[in-house]
Short mmCIF file of C-alpha atoms in Angstrom, two decimals:
data_model
loop_
_atom_site.label_atom_id
_atom_site.label_comp_id
_atom_site.label_asym_id
_atom_site.label_seq_id
_atom_site.Cartn_x
_atom_site.Cartn_y
_atom_site.Cartn_z
CA UNK A 59 28.57 1.56 -10.37
CA UNK A 60 28.56 3.01 -13.77
CA UNK A 61 25.24 5.10 -15.55
CA UNK A 62 25.33 7.30 -19.43
CA UNK A 63 24.71 10.32 -18.53
CA UNK A 64 23.77 12.45 -22.23
CA UNK A 65 23.71 15.46 -22.67
CA UNK A 66 21.15 17.03 -25.28
CA UNK A 67 22.72 19.70 -26.48
CA UNK A 68 21.66 20.73 -30.33
CA UNK A 69 23.43 23.52 -31.97
CA UNK A 70 21.02 25.58 -32.32
CA UNK A 71 17.49 26.14 -29.44
CA UNK A 72 15.98 28.02 -27.15
CA UNK A 73 18.76 29.39 -24.70
CA UNK A 74 21.44 30.17 -27.13
CA UNK A 75 20.28 31.29 -31.14
CA UNK A 76 17.16 29.97 -31.90
CA UNK A 77 16.12 28.09 -35.21
CA UNK A 78 15.94 24.07 -34.33
CA UNK A 79 18.29 21.04 -34.52
CA UNK A 80 22.36 22.48 -35.30
CA UNK A 81 23.20 20.86 -38.64
CA UNK A 82 27.31 20.76 -39.46
CA UNK A 83 27.32 23.84 -42.29
CA UNK A 84 27.03 26.47 -39.90
CA UNK A 85 30.29 25.93 -38.47
CA UNK A 86 31.55 25.78 -42.36
CA UNK A 87 28.83 29.06 -43.14
CA UNK A 88 27.89 30.33 -40.23
CA UNK A 89 28.75 34.36 -39.99
CA UNK A 90 30.68 35.73 -37.74
CA UNK A 91 28.02 37.54 -35.32
CA UNK A 92 26.25 33.12 -35.55
CA UNK A 93 29.29 32.02 -34.37
CA UNK A 94 29.28 34.31 -31.31
CA UNK A 95 26.33 33.74 -30.60
CA UNK A 96 26.23 29.88 -30.73
CA UNK A 97 29.99 30.25 -29.10
CA UNK A 98 27.51 31.79 -26.23
CA UNK A 99 25.17 29.33 -25.85
CA UNK A 100 28.13 26.77 -25.61
CA UNK A 101 30.08 28.20 -23.02
CA UNK A 102 26.36 28.36 -21.32
CA UNK A 103 26.02 24.99 -21.35
CA UNK A 104 29.29 23.95 -20.36
CA UNK A 105 28.89 25.85 -16.95
CA UNK A 106 25.45 24.22 -16.95
CA UNK A 107 27.29 20.97 -17.12
CA UNK A 108 29.96 21.91 -14.43
CA UNK A 109 27.58 22.55 -12.13
CA UNK A 110 25.46 19.74 -12.46
CA UNK A 111 28.38 16.93 -12.48
CA UNK A 112 29.68 18.77 -9.38
CA UNK A 113 27.07 17.46 -7.34
CA UNK A 114 26.05 14.51 -8.74
CA UNK A 115 29.98 14.04 -7.86
CA UNK A 116 29.07 15.42 -4.48
CA UNK A 117 25.72 13.72 -3.55
CA UNK A 118 26.90 10.35 -5.27
CA UNK A 119 30.41 9.84 -4.62
CA UNK A 120 30.28 6.08 -5.82
CA UNK A 121 28.45 6.57 -9.25
CA UNK A 122 30.92 6.22 -12.20
CA UNK A 123 28.90 9.01 -14.94
CA UNK A 124 29.90 7.91 -18.68
CA UNK A 125 29.45 10.57 -20.09
CA UNK A 126 27.58 11.52 -23.66
CA UNK A 127 27.35 15.10 -25.79
CA UNK A 128 24.55 14.58 -28.67
CA UNK A 129 24.25 17.76 -30.60
CA UNK A 130 22.98 16.05 -34.05
CA UNK A 131 21.42 12.39 -35.18
CA UNK A 132 25.46 10.90 -35.87
CA UNK A 133 26.18 11.68 -31.75
CA UNK A 134 22.18 10.29 -31.27
CA UNK A 135 23.36 6.80 -33.51
CA UNK A 136 26.24 6.55 -31.70
CA UNK A 137 24.97 7.40 -28.15
CA UNK A 138 22.37 4.67 -28.23
CA UNK A 139 23.99 1.64 -30.01
CA UNK A 140 27.46 2.40 -27.10
CA UNK A 141 24.74 1.75 -24.11
CA UNK A 142 22.08 -0.23 -26.03
CA UNK A 143 23.24 -2.32 -23.07
CA UNK A 144 22.70 0.28 -20.37
CA UNK A 145 19.85 -0.74 -17.58
CA UNK A 146 18.49 3.17 -18.92
CA UNK A 147 19.82 6.52 -19.14
CA UNK A 148 20.69 9.93 -17.13
CA UNK A 149 19.17 12.46 -19.96
CA UNK A 150 19.77 15.91 -19.01
CA UNK A 151 17.79 18.05 -21.56
CA UNK A 152 19.85 21.83 -21.87
CA UNK A 153 18.62 23.02 -25.76
CA UNK A 154 15.80 21.97 -27.61
CA UNK A 155 12.65 22.16 -28.59
CA UNK A 156 14.16 18.78 -30.92
CA UNK A 157 13.70 15.33 -32.05
CA UNK A 158 16.28 13.93 -30.20
CA UNK A 159 15.39 13.61 -27.27
CA UNK A 160 11.84 11.36 -28.86
CA UNK A 161 14.65 9.49 -30.33
CA UNK A 162 16.30 8.78 -26.97
CA UNK A 163 12.73 7.90 -25.39
CA UNK A 164 11.37 5.71 -28.06
CA UNK A 165 14.75 3.08 -27.35
CA UNK A 166 12.75 2.03 -24.78
CA UNK A 167 15.02 2.15 -22.51
CA UNK A 168 13.91 3.51 -18.27
CA UNK A 169 15.01 7.16 -18.95
CA UNK A 170 15.55 10.01 -16.23
CA UNK A 171 14.85 13.38 -17.19
CA UNK A 172 15.85 16.45 -16.10
CA UNK A 173 15.42 19.69 -18.35
CA UNK A 174 16.75 22.29 -18.01
CA UNK A 175 13.96 24.76 -17.61
CA UNK A 176 14.95 27.57 -20.58
CA UNK A 177 16.31 25.41 -22.75
CA UNK A 178 14.97 21.87 -21.84
CA UNK A 179 11.44 22.76 -20.81
CA UNK A 180 10.00 23.31 -23.86
CA UNK A 181 10.74 19.56 -24.85
CA UNK A 182 9.42 18.33 -21.02
CA UNK A 183 6.04 20.33 -22.56
CA UNK A 184 5.66 19.07 -25.55
CA UNK A 185 6.50 15.35 -24.91
CA UNK A 186 4.04 15.85 -21.83
CA UNK A 187 1.69 16.82 -24.83
CA UNK A 188 2.90 13.89 -27.13
CA UNK A 189 1.69 11.48 -24.07
CA UNK A 190 5.44 9.85 -24.18
CA UNK A 191 6.34 10.46 -20.75
CA UNK A 192 3.25 8.12 -19.72
CA UNK A 193 4.09 6.07 -23.13
CA UNK A 194 7.71 4.79 -22.68
CA UNK A 195 9.63 4.56 -19.16
CA UNK A 196 10.35 8.23 -18.47
CA UNK A 197 9.95 10.45 -14.81
CA UNK A 198 11.96 13.57 -14.99
CA UNK A 199 11.41 17.25 -13.53
CA UNK A 200 12.56 20.71 -15.12
CA UNK A 201 13.70 23.14 -13.34
CA UNK A 202 16.04 26.29 -13.63
CA UNK A 203 18.99 24.97 -10.97
CA UNK A 204 19.73 21.59 -12.46
CA UNK A 205 22.35 20.87 -9.28
CA UNK A 206 19.08 21.07 -6.17
CA UNK A 207 18.12 17.74 -4.14
CA UNK A 208 14.87 18.01 -6.09
CA UNK A 209 16.72 17.64 -9.38
CA UNK A 210 19.43 14.99 -8.30
CA UNK A 211 16.99 12.43 -6.26
CA UNK A 212 15.74 11.35 -9.76
CA UNK A 213 19.07 9.52 -9.58
CA UNK A 214 18.06 7.57 -7.58
CA UNK A 215 15.84 5.15 -9.88
CA UNK A 216 18.24 4.43 -12.61
CA UNK A 217 20.67 3.46 -9.15
CA UNK A 218 17.98 1.57 -7.79
CA UNK A 219 17.49 -0.66 -10.97
CA UNK A 220 20.60 -1.07 -11.72
CA UNK A 221 21.38 -2.56 -7.86
CA UNK A 222 18.37 -4.64 -8.75
CA UNK A 223 19.63 -5.87 -11.93
CA UNK A 224 23.08 -7.38 -9.91
CA UNK A 225 20.42 -9.09 -6.62
CA UNK A 226 20.82 -12.43 -6.59
CA UNK A 227 17.90 -14.29 -5.20
CA UNK A 228 17.56 -18.00 -3.47
CA UNK A 229 13.91 -19.07 -3.69
CA UNK A 230 13.56 -22.26 -1.15
CA UNK A 231 9.85 -24.27 -1.76
CA UNK A 232 9.23 -27.09 -3.25
CA UNK A 233 6.20 -25.57 -5.52
CA UNK A 234 7.39 -24.70 -9.20
CA UNK A 235 8.51 -21.00 -9.05
CA UNK A 236 9.81 -20.84 -12.34
CA UNK A 237 7.28 -19.39 -14.10
CA UNK A 238 7.01 -16.13 -11.80
CA UNK A 239 11.09 -16.19 -11.02
CA UNK A 240 11.62 -15.74 -15.23
CA UNK A 241 8.94 -12.93 -15.22
CA UNK A 242 10.65 -11.64 -11.91
CA UNK A 243 13.80 -11.39 -14.25
CA UNK A 244 12.17 -9.95 -16.89
CA UNK A 245 10.74 -7.58 -15.16
CA UNK A 246 13.43 -6.32 -13.14
CA UNK A 247 17.35 -8.31 -14.01
CA UNK A 248 17.17 -10.13 -10.71
CA UNK A 249 18.96 -13.59 -11.03
CA UNK A 250 17.04 -16.62 -8.87
CA UNK A 251 17.92 -19.69 -7.92
CA UNK A 252 15.52 -21.82 -7.01
CA UNK A 253 16.09 -24.65 -4.15
CA UNK A 254 13.66 -27.28 -3.00
CA UNK A 255 12.75 -26.96 0.48
CA UNK A 256 14.25 -31.12 1.05
CA UNK A 257 17.56 -29.84 -0.73
CA UNK A 258 18.50 -26.90 2.11
CA UNK A 259 16.94 -28.74 4.62
CA UNK A 260 19.00 -31.57 4.30
CA UNK A 261 22.72 -29.91 3.04
CA UNK A 262 21.59 -26.75 5.48
CA UNK A 263 19.10 -26.36 7.93
CA UNK A 264 19.73 -30.20 9.92
CA UNK A 265 23.50 -29.44 9.51
CA UNK A 266 23.21 -26.34 12.63
CA UNK A 267 23.91 -27.47 15.97
CA UNK A 268 21.39 -26.08 19.37
CA UNK A 269 25.48 -24.94 20.17
CA UNK A 270 25.66 -23.17 16.83
CA UNK A 271 21.88 -21.71 17.73
CA UNK A 272 22.11 -20.97 21.28
CA UNK A 273 23.87 -17.54 21.37
CA UNK A 274 21.50 -16.25 18.98
CA UNK A 275 18.28 -17.97 20.46
CA UNK A 276 19.61 -16.12 23.63
CA UNK A 277 20.56 -13.00 22.48
CA UNK A 278 16.75 -12.36 20.67
CA UNK A 279 15.58 -13.39 24.00
CA UNK A 280 17.00 -11.21 26.30
CA UNK A 281 16.09 -7.92 23.66
CA UNK A 282 12.58 -9.20 23.85
CA UNK A 283 9.77 -6.92 25.65
CA UNK A 284 8.01 -9.38 26.59
CA UNK A 285 8.40 -13.35 25.83
CA UNK A 286 5.73 -14.81 27.47
CA UNK A 287 5.03 -19.11 27.87
CA UNK A 288 8.92 -19.59 27.90
CA UNK A 289 8.94 -23.04 28.37
CA UNK A 290 6.64 -23.74 25.19
CA UNK A 291 8.70 -21.35 23.07
CA UNK A 292 12.26 -21.74 23.74
CA UNK A 293 12.77 -24.53 21.58
CA UNK A 294 10.90 -23.23 18.93
CA UNK A 295 13.16 -20.44 19.34
CA UNK A 296 16.05 -22.32 18.90
CA UNK A 297 14.70 -23.66 16.28
CA UNK A 298 14.64 -20.30 14.52
CA UNK A 299 18.31 -19.35 15.31
CA UNK A 300 19.35 -23.17 13.61
CA UNK A 301 16.75 -22.32 10.79
CA UNK A 302 18.83 -18.36 10.74
CA UNK A 303 22.13 -19.67 10.31
CA UNK A 304 21.11 -21.77 7.55
CA UNK A 305 19.57 -18.60 6.10
CA UNK A 306 23.13 -17.25 5.82
CA UNK A 307 25.15 -20.14 5.41
CA UNK A 308 23.47 -20.88 1.53
CA UNK A 309 23.42 -17.12 1.02
CA UNK A 310 27.37 -16.83 0.97
CA UNK A 311 27.37 -20.23 -1.02
CA UNK A 312 25.15 -18.88 -3.40
CA UNK A 313 26.84 -15.73 -3.57
CA UNK A 314 23.10 -14.29 -2.94
CA UNK A 315 22.12 -11.20 -1.51
CA UNK A 316 17.93 -12.15 -1.06
CA UNK A 317 16.03 -14.67 -0.05
CA UNK A 318 13.21 -16.10 -0.04
CA UNK A 319 11.25 -19.17 2.23
CA UNK A 320 8.27 -20.95 0.80
CA UNK A 321 7.61 -21.29 5.15
CA UNK A 322 4.34 -22.21 4.66
CA UNK A 323 4.04 -24.83 2.19
CA UNK A 324 7.28 -26.64 3.88
CA UNK A 325 5.96 -26.50 7.53
CA UNK A 326 2.03 -27.33 6.44
CA UNK A 327 -0.45 -29.25 7.82
CA UNK A 328 -0.28 -32.16 6.07
CA UNK A 329 3.89 -32.16 5.51
CA UNK A 330 6.79 -30.69 7.66
CA UNK A 331 10.08 -30.45 5.10
CA UNK A 332 11.05 -27.76 7.17
CA UNK A 333 10.14 -27.74 11.10
CA UNK A 334 10.72 -24.11 11.80
CA UNK A 335 9.54 -20.76 11.58
CA UNK A 336 12.14 -18.04 10.26
CA UNK A 337 10.08 -14.94 10.91
CA UNK A 338 12.81 -14.12 13.73
CA UNK A 339 15.45 -15.09 11.05
CA UNK A 340 13.86 -12.55 8.60
CA UNK A 341 14.43 -10.06 11.89
CA UNK A 342 18.19 -10.85 12.26
CA UNK A 343 18.91 -10.49 8.46
CA UNK A 344 17.75 -6.64 8.49
CA UNK A 345 19.38 -6.13 11.92
CA UNK A 346 22.58 -7.61 9.82
CA UNK A 347 22.50 -5.13 6.68
CA UNK A 348 23.65 -7.61 4.25
CA UNK A 349 20.75 -9.42 2.89
CA UNK A 350 16.89 -8.78 2.25
CA UNK A 351 14.80 -11.19 3.49
CA UNK A 352 10.57 -11.94 2.08
CA UNK A 353 8.32 -14.36 3.73
CA UNK A 354 6.12 -17.09 1.70
CA UNK A 355 8.67 -17.44 -1.35
CA UNK A 356 6.39 -14.03 -2.35
CA UNK A 357 8.80 -13.13 -5.66
CA UNK A 358 6.65 -10.21 -5.89
CA UNK A 359 7.00 -8.94 -2.64
CA UNK A 360 10.72 -10.09 -2.79
CA UNK A 361 10.41 -6.94 -5.07
CA UNK A 362 9.38 -4.87 -3.24
CA UNK A 363 11.52 -5.15 -0.37
CA UNK A 364 14.51 -4.92 -2.28
CA UNK A 365 12.78 -1.44 -4.24
CA UNK A 366 12.13 -0.29 -0.90
CA UNK A 367 15.26 -0.78 0.43
CA UNK A 368 17.37 0.30 -2.65
CA UNK A 369 15.31 3.21 -3.90
CA UNK A 370 14.42 4.91 -0.29
CA UNK A 371 16.59 2.99 2.27
CA UNK A 372 13.61 1.46 4.22
CA UNK A 373 13.21 -1.77 5.46
CA UNK A 374 9.90 -3.53 4.73
CA UNK A 375 8.29 -6.62 4.57
CA UNK A 376 5.27 -8.26 3.41
CA UNK A 377 1.50 -8.23 5.15
CA UNK A 378 -1.82 -9.10 4.91
CA UNK A 379 -4.11 -6.30 5.56
CA UNK A 380 -7.62 -6.95 5.92
CA UNK A 381 -10.08 -3.21 6.42
CA UNK A 382 -12.79 -2.18 9.48
CA UNK A 383 -15.23 -0.22 7.58
CA UNK A 384 -17.10 0.15 11.10
CA UNK A 385 -14.23 1.55 12.52
CA UNK A 386 -11.97 3.61 9.17
CA UNK A 387 -9.26 1.28 10.14
CA UNK A 388 -6.66 -1.79 8.65
CA UNK A 389 -4.97 -4.04 10.85
CA UNK A 390 -1.46 -5.05 8.38
CA UNK A 391 -0.68 -8.82 9.82
CA UNK A 392 2.22 -10.44 9.47
CA UNK A 393 3.94 -13.20 11.57
CA UNK A 394 6.98 -10.34 11.42
CA UNK A 395 7.85 -6.85 10.08
CA UNK A 396 11.44 -5.87 10.23
CA UNK A 397 12.15 -3.57 13.68
CA UNK A 398 14.39 -1.19 12.44
CA UNK A 399 12.37 0.23 9.29
CA UNK A 400 14.50 3.44 8.83
CA UNK A 401 18.37 4.06 9.91
CA UNK A 402 19.55 4.85 13.52
CA UNK A 403 15.09 3.49 14.83
CA UNK A 404 14.98 0.84 16.35
CA UNK A 405 11.73 -0.85 17.15
CA UNK A 406 10.03 -2.94 20.39
CA UNK A 407 9.19 -5.87 19.53
CA UNK A 408 8.46 -9.15 21.51
CA UNK A 409 8.64 -12.94 20.74
CA UNK A 410 4.68 -14.35 20.90
CA UNK A 411 2.52 -17.37 20.48
CA UNK A 412 0.57 -16.73 17.88
CA UNK A 413 -2.75 -18.12 15.39
CA UNK A 414 -4.65 -18.56 18.73
CA UNK A 415 -1.74 -20.42 20.41
CA UNK A 416 -1.18 -22.56 17.73
CA UNK A 417 2.28 -21.83 16.85
CA UNK A 418 5.39 -19.99 18.63
CA UNK A 419 7.85 -17.68 18.08
CA UNK A 420 6.44 -14.85 16.59
CA UNK A 421 7.34 -11.53 16.14
CA UNK A 422 5.49 -8.45 17.65
CA UNK A 423 6.97 -5.21 16.12
CA UNK A 424 5.24 -1.85 17.53
CA UNK A 425 5.36 0.90 14.76
CA UNK A 426 5.97 4.10 15.90
CA UNK A 427 1.95 5.28 16.17
CA UNK A 428 1.22 8.72 14.69
CA UNK A 429 3.50 7.95 11.20
CA UNK A 430 2.39 7.20 7.66
CA UNK A 431 3.09 3.78 5.92
CA UNK A 432 3.12 2.91 2.77
CA UNK A 433 2.34 -0.02 1.61
CA UNK A 434 2.86 -1.60 -2.11
CA UNK A 435 1.95 -4.38 -3.70
CA UNK A 436 2.71 -6.36 -7.65
CA UNK A 437 1.69 -8.52 -9.29
CA UNK A 438 4.60 -9.06 -12.38
CA UNK A 439 2.01 -11.34 -14.32
CA UNK A 440 -0.22 -8.78 -15.10
CA UNK A 441 2.49 -5.80 -14.50
CA UNK A 442 -0.12 -3.86 -11.84
CA UNK A 443 1.42 -2.02 -9.13
CA UNK A 444 -1.61 -1.26 -6.63
CA UNK A 445 0.08 1.33 -3.38
CA UNK A 446 -2.04 3.32 -0.47
CA UNK A 447 -0.88 5.29 2.43
CA UNK A 448 -2.57 4.92 5.86
CA UNK A 449 -1.87 6.71 9.35
CA UNK A 450 -0.75 3.57 12.17
CA UNK A 451 -3.39 4.64 15.25
CA UNK A 452 -1.79 1.42 17.15
CA UNK A 453 -0.17 -2.07 17.46
CA UNK A 454 -2.01 -5.17 18.89
CA UNK A 455 -1.12 -8.01 20.67
CA UNK A 456 -3.32 -10.54 20.53
CA UNK A 457 -3.08 -14.27 19.92
CA UNK A 458 -5.92 -14.25 16.72
CA UNK A 459 -4.32 -14.19 12.79
CA UNK A 460 -0.48 -13.15 12.97
CA UNK A 461 2.10 -12.13 15.96
CA UNK A 462 2.47 -8.84 14.41
CA UNK A 463 -1.15 -6.79 13.81
CA UNK A 464 -0.56 -2.87 12.82
CA UNK A 465 -3.09 -0.74 13.29
CA UNK A 466 -3.31 1.93 10.84
CA UNK A 467 -6.49 4.93 9.09
CA UNK A 468 -7.04 5.27 5.58
CA UNK A 469 -10.29 5.30 3.28
CA UNK A 470 -10.97 2.37 4.19
CA UNK A 471 -13.73 1.77 0.96
CA UNK A 472 -12.47 3.29 -0.98
CA UNK A 473 -9.00 1.10 -0.48
CA UNK A 474 -10.91 -1.60 -0.96
CA UNK A 475 -12.86 -0.77 -4.18
CA UNK A 476 -9.28 -0.25 -6.03
CA UNK A 477 -7.55 -3.19 -4.61
CA UNK A 478 -5.24 -5.46 -7.26
CA UNK A 479 -2.28 -7.16 -7.23
CA UNK A 480 -2.74 -9.37 -4.99
CA UNK A 481 -3.19 -9.82 -1.05
CA UNK A 482 -0.02 -9.48 0.31
CA UNK A 483 1.28 -5.46 0.86
CA UNK A 484 4.14 -4.06 1.97
CA UNK A 485 4.34 -1.58 4.09
CA UNK A 486 7.44 0.54 4.47
CA UNK A 487 7.45 3.30 7.15
CA UNK A 488 7.39 7.16 6.15
CA UNK A 489 4.45 8.50 3.34
CA UNK A 490 6.56 7.58 -0.19
CA UNK A 491 4.28 7.75 -2.21
CA UNK A 492 5.47 9.67 -5.11
CA UNK A 493 8.15 7.98 -5.24
CA UNK A 494 6.92 4.41 -5.76
CA UNK A 495 4.83 5.36 -8.46
CA UNK A 496 7.23 7.17 -10.10
CA UNK A 497 9.42 4.18 -10.25
CA UNK A 498 7.35 1.38 -11.08
CA UNK A 499 6.50 2.94 -14.70
#
């Protein structure tokens, strides 16, 4: 993976020789004293670069950085022309104030701005005052220590954007979802392949045999903490295992790394195109670690789950949150959540009936009590994102509604008043509101 790194270092500025942007006549007309000041400034800038580049190489060993040094309008224009197709820019401001930073912002690309406090701190404040950090897709920080973990973490925003741009998702539905897929592609660069439920069922699902599926189903049952109504549930678990294998097959054929199935639309009260639920299969896809799944052909929530994976390293999926203004609690329910939400963490799960016993092979995942969770919803059509954080107080195992019910506590009235971006919220274990809000910009 490669991203452009641009050092902004005009010849004249706050660190070495004050006076504003540099001009080529300095090389021929500057006095020896002025040249000595310029040389001292350049030496300081080189040391800052050395420290930062060393830290970046250590923190991101697989990242390739294409370095540019911008000290004039000419070098700025050359940089912008060369990187017009980049996902975004890592901008390191070493010397200011100058107009060079503003010109990079105005190019409209996502920018991670890291300012060295003495050299770039003036730009950081002045461009905030002008509203450019709000007007353009820019996030940033300013510090005397460019190699600090807080500064380096900002690079993850660009890496996540590039990973989104390299993502290929399969959407399985008999509905026309081309409009929302196009919106998602424009916003994120994700490529979508839309496959009808009938085609998927005929070419993939119906070709999986019970002999292929049985080891998968038995493994799920063996690992479950609770598996009631075994005689009624076993056939459904087998069909879920066949669906899991079919999902793997279509993603291999399409060379995709994400999938979402219109489970409710393809198995509705009026017709059945696909007679299996994907919940256990989604759980297993997260455990396998190769693909990112999402429920209900929900492209908005799939984008959030991909963001959680790429930016935070957190596995999350959609829920239907509801509030209780008497208790001050929220219930986040759906028929599964990832049982490995964080690296190294494996949660207990049960395979249970749900929706008053009218469906089987739902997953009840038990999230750690006392932990914060970040709930994120987006609407790509209106370009809105909603984020709230609550604290897990319990997990409910009961027949009404979906199988997983995580109980959280937060300011439920404020959450209701500010609700936007549809009903679904992707639940991410941990308090990630700052990173999510910055990335959403």
